[in-house]
């Protein structure tokens, strides 16, 4: 059991550190790229009144949502829920560099945070040994 706990601890620490490092990078990048991302991806449900909020947590969260929608755009759930938005995004023809930035930086940042929290929750399920 100690081996499994050690693996969970080290993997959770890895995802936590990578997620924290990416947080610092995404905070800086989101301040400069949010206008361009909103121009191409802020349509339909992904846009609206939320586009007025340009502060750091709002822009960072919105760009992570754009990245997750792009990353999972081939799944049935996203195609059903965001079908109209995906069609409008395809018409806008966003730059490939922006698409790669959203997927590789923001979706990875979000997924590392989720993995960190899941592994931390899993660690609480193990019985405490002294």
Tab-separated table of C-alpha atoms in Angstrom:
chain	number	residue	atom	x	y	z
A	1	UNK	CA	0.000	0.000	0.000
A	2	UNK	CA	2.887	2.354	0.688
A	3	UNK	CA	4.119	2.017	-2.894
A	4	UNK	CA	0.728	3.069	-4.263
A	5	UNK	CA	0.569	5.995	-1.840
A	6	UNK	CA	4.057	7.087	-2.878
A	7	UNK	CA	3.145	6.925	-6.567
A	8	UNK	CA	-0.032	8.949	-5.944
A	9	UNK	CA	1.895	11.523	-3.892
A	10	UNK	CA	4.622	11.998	-6.496
A	11	UNK	CA	2.202	12.089	-9.432
A	12	UNK	CA	-0.025	14.575	-7.618
A	13	UNK	CA	2.998	16.714	-6.775
A	14	UNK	CA	4.121	16.591	-10.395
A	15	UNK	CA	0.725	17.691	-11.715
A	16	UNK	CA	0.486	20.355	-9.006
A	17	UNK	CA	3.881	21.840	-9.831
A	18	UNK	CA	3.276	21.743	-13.585
A	19	UNK	CA	-0.164	23.283	-13.062
A	20	UNK	CA	1.275	26.053	-10.878
A	21	UNK	CA	4.006	26.810	-13.403
A	22	UNK	CA	1.461	26.937	-16.199
A	23	UNK	CA	-0.752	29.194	-14.061
A	24	UNK	CA	1.949	31.841	-13.971
A	25	UNK	CA	2.425	31.630	-17.736
A	26	UNK	CA	-1.306	31.618	-18.526
A	27	UNK	CA	-1.904	34.652	-16.316
A	28	UNK	CA	0.554	36.736	-18.308
A	29	UNK	CA	-0.484	35.447	-21.741
A	30	UNK	CA	-4.214	35.863	-21.090
A	31	UNK	CA	-3.790	39.586	-20.499
A	32	UNK	CA	-2.453	40.047	-24.027
A	33	UNK	CA	-4.340	37.410	-26.037
A	34	UNK	CA	-7.881	37.660	-24.621
A	35	UNK	CA	-9.062	40.202	-27.206
A	36	UNK	CA	-7.889	38.055	-30.115
A	37	UNK	CA	-9.382	34.895	-28.575
A	38	UNK	CA	-12.727	36.620	-27.949
A	39	UNK	CA	-12.789	37.851	-31.534
A	40	UNK	CA	-12.631	34.317	-32.936
A	41	UNK	CA	-14.115	32.128	-30.200
A	42	UNK	CA	-16.497	34.444	-28.319
A	43	UNK	CA	-19.635	33.427	-30.224
A	44	UNK	CA	-22.969	32.057	-29.066
A	45	UNK	CA	-22.832	30.404	-25.654
A	46	UNK	CA	-19.104	31.014	-25.478
A	47	UNK	CA	-19.613	34.771	-25.753
A	48	UNK	CA	-22.328	37.125	-24.611
A	49	UNK	CA	-22.052	39.411	-21.620
A	50	UNK	CA	-19.012	37.540	-20.330
A	51	UNK	CA	-16.871	39.215	-22.990
A	52	UNK	CA	-17.059	42.501	-21.062
A	53	UNK	CA	-15.108	40.999	-18.156
A	54	UNK	CA	-11.443	41.447	-19.064
A	55	UNK	CA	-9.857	40.906	-15.642
A	56	UNK	CA	-7.389	38.152	-14.925
A	57	UNK	CA	-9.513	35.348	-13.519
A	58	UNK	CA	-12.265	35.941	-16.078
A	59	UNK	CA	-10.019	36.033	-19.139
A	60	UNK	CA	-7.958	33.082	-17.945
A	61	UNK	CA	-11.058	30.973	-17.315
A	62	UNK	CA	-12.610	31.922	-20.649
A	63	UNK	CA	-9.459	31.018	-22.549
A	64	UNK	CA	-9.317	27.676	-20.708
A	65	UNK	CA	-12.928	27.059	-21.755
A	66	UNK	CA	-12.081	27.881	-25.377
A	67	UNK	CA	-9.137	25.473	-25.216
A	68	UNK	CA	-11.249	22.679	-23.739
A	69	UNK	CA	-13.959	23.141	-26.389
A	70	UNK	CA	-11.333	22.962	-29.139
A	71	UNK	CA	-9.604	19.966	-27.539
A	72	UNK	CA	-12.814	17.971	-27.175
A	73	UNK	CA	-14.557	19.263	-30.324
A	74	UNK	CA	-14.614	15.773	-31.862
A	75	UNK	CA	-16.600	14.227	-29.010
A	76	UNK	CA	-20.346	13.708	-29.296
A	77	UNK	CA	-21.091	15.748	-26.172
A	78	UNK	CA	-19.295	18.876	-27.369
A	79	UNK	CA	-20.636	18.528	-30.913
A	80	UNK	CA	-24.173	18.278	-29.567
A	81	UNK	CA	-23.862	21.064	-26.996
A	82	UNK	CA	-21.748	23.524	-29.012
A	83	UNK	CA	-22.705	22.625	-32.605
A	84	UNK	CA	-23.746	26.142	-33.601
A	85	UNK	CA	-20.732	27.722	-31.898
A	86	UNK	CA	-18.304	25.307	-33.580
A	87	UNK	CA	-19.819	26.153	-36.973
A	88	UNK	CA	-19.433	29.891	-36.296
A	89	UNK	CA	-15.848	29.389	-35.142
A	90	UNK	CA	-15.064	27.456	-38.342
A	91	UNK	CA	-16.486	30.337	-40.415
A	92	UNK	CA	-14.320	32.858	-38.509
A	93	UNK	CA	-11.233	30.763	-39.411
A	94	UNK	CA	-9.065	31.434	-36.335
A	95	UNK	CA	-5.271	31.442	-36.715
A	96	UNK	CA	-3.558	28.111	-36.091
A	97	UNK	CA	-1.138	29.698	-33.623
A	98	UNK	CA	-4.003	30.893	-31.430
A	99	UNK	CA	-5.692	27.496	-31.620
A	100	UNK	CA	-2.474	25.745	-30.606
A	101	UNK	CA	-1.946	28.231	-27.770
A	102	UNK	CA	-5.430	27.588	-26.405
A	103	UNK	CA	-5.137	23.812	-26.620
A	104	UNK	CA	-1.545	23.284	-25.529
A	105	UNK	CA	-1.341	25.952	-22.821
A	106	UNK	CA	-4.807	26.540	-21.406
A	107	UNK	CA	-6.353	23.079	-21.789
A	108	UNK	CA	-3.176	21.521	-20.361
A	109	UNK	CA	-3.238	23.970	-17.450
A	110	UNK	CA	-6.854	23.075	-16.681
A	111	UNK	CA	-6.284	19.326	-16.976
A	112	UNK	CA	-3.182	19.456	-14.734
A	113	UNK	CA	-5.237	21.235	-12.079
A	114	UNK	CA	-7.986	18.634	-12.328
A	115	UNK	CA	-5.489	15.766	-12.050
A	116	UNK	CA	-3.865	17.422	-9.013
A	117	UNK	CA	-7.234	17.675	-7.268
A	118	UNK	CA	-8.278	14.130	-8.201
A	119	UNK	CA	-5.025	12.620	-6.944
A	120	UNK	CA	-5.277	14.658	-3.740
A	121	UNK	CA	-8.795	13.338	-3.218
A	122	UNK	CA	-7.616	9.805	-3.934
A	123	UNK	CA	-4.884	10.208	-1.335
A	124	UNK	CA	-7.513	10.971	1.309
A	125	UNK	CA	-9.118	7.572	0.680
A	126	UNK	CA	-6.049	5.687	1.879
A	127	UNK	CA	-6.075	4.733	5.554
A	128	UNK	CA	-3.643	6.688	7.678
A	129	UNK	CA	-0.640	4.631	8.750
A	130	UNK	CA	1.796	5.599	11.467
